[in-house]
Amino acid sequence: ADTVRIGALAETRTYAETIGVPLKLAYTPNDVPSAIEALRPEVDFILVDTPAYNPRNESSVMELAAILAAFPRRSTWLVISATAKEADLQNSLAAVSPFKPRALVVSKLDETNNFSSVYNLAWRSQLPLVYYSFGSRVLNEMTPARTDLLVHALFTERFDL
C-alpha cells in the first residue's frame, strides 16, 4: 500500500523478490480487499507496507485506518526511527494506538548516539522490541531485537552488534 513515495514500488518489488513472496499492490484503501483475496489461496500470512502517515494530520491517520481495517485479524507492528524525538515517537504511538500495535521495530540505529527515546517508548508502551535495522539496506541490516543491546547503547552512545 506504500505506492506514493518515490521509489517505493521498486523497493517493495525488490523486497518481495529477495524474500520470495508474491506481491500485490493496493493504490487506494478500496484496493486492499481485492489484493487480500488474490493472495488468500496461496499464502498463510500477508505482510503490508503501509504508506507513511503523519500522526498530526487526521486525514493521513484516517487513510492508514482504512487500510488496517481491511485486516481484522492483523498483527500491527509500529516501525519507529531511532533518530526521532521522544515526543514525536509518543505522537506516532498515540495515533496508531486504536489499531492495537503489538510490537516495535526500530530503524536507523546507525544514525544516532542517543537511544533514550527508543528505550522510553518501549518501556512506557510495554510493547516488545522485535527487530532492529541499521543502514539503508534493510533486508541485509535487520536483526532480531535484544534488550541488552539497547541498554548497552544507552550507556556507550553507540549501537554494536
PDB file of C-alpha atoms in Angstrom, residues 5 13 15 22 29 32 35 37 42 45 52 54-55 63-64 67 75 77 87 97-98 102 117 124 128 143 149:
ATOM      1  CA  ARG A   5       6.613   7.648  -2.111  1.00  0.00           C
ATOM      2  CA  ARG A  13       9.331  -5.342  -5.622  1.00  0.00           C
ATOM      3  CA  TYR A  15      11.989  -6.927  -1.105  1.00  0.00           C
ATOM      4  CA  PRO A  22       4.153 -12.776  -4.132  1.00  0.00           C
ATOM      5  CA  PRO A  29      -7.707   1.629   0.633  1.00  0.00           C
ATOM      6  CA  VAL A  32      -6.929  -3.693  -0.289  1.00  0.00           C
ATOM      7  CA  ALA A  35      -5.438  -7.702  -3.087  1.00  0.00           C
ATOM      8  CA  GLU A  37      -8.465 -12.121  -1.863  1.00  0.00           C
ATOM      9  CA  GLU A  42      -1.597 -19.193  -1.809  1.00  0.00           C
ATOM     10  CA  PHE A  45       0.054 -14.608   6.158  1.00  0.00           C
ATOM     11  CA  ALA A  52       3.943   6.751   5.784  1.00  0.00           C
ATOM     12  CA  ASN A  54       1.563  11.956   9.683  1.00  0.00           C
ATOM     13  CA  PRO A  55       0.256  11.447  13.226  1.00  0.00           C
ATOM     14  CA  GLU A  63      -6.142   6.686   5.363  1.00  0.00           C
ATOM     15  CA  LEU A  64      -3.982   4.381   7.458  1.00  0.00           C
ATOM     16  CA  ILE A  67      -6.020   0.158   5.112  1.00  0.00           C
ATOM     17  CA  SER A  75      -0.816  -8.058  13.980  1.00  0.00           C
ATOM     18  CA  TRP A  77       3.934  -3.580  14.313  1.00  0.00           C
ATOM     19  CA  ALA A  87       7.575  13.444  21.850  1.00  0.00           C
ATOM     20  CA  SER A  97      -2.985   3.014  19.427  1.00  0.00           C
ATOM     21  CA  PRO A  98      -6.605   2.445  18.286  1.00  0.00           C
ATOM     22  CA  ARG A 102       1.694  -5.423  19.209  1.00  0.00           C
ATOM     23  CA  SER A 117      13.726   7.988  23.161  1.00  0.00           C
ATOM     24  CA  ARG A 124       6.224   3.242  28.615  1.00  0.00           C
ATOM     25  CA  PRO A 128       8.098  -5.741  22.750  1.00  0.00           C
ATOM     26  CA  THR A 143      18.442  -8.236  13.235  1.00  0.00           C
ATOM     27  CA  LEU A 149      21.941  -4.304  23.095  1.00  0.00           C
TER      28      LEU A 149
END
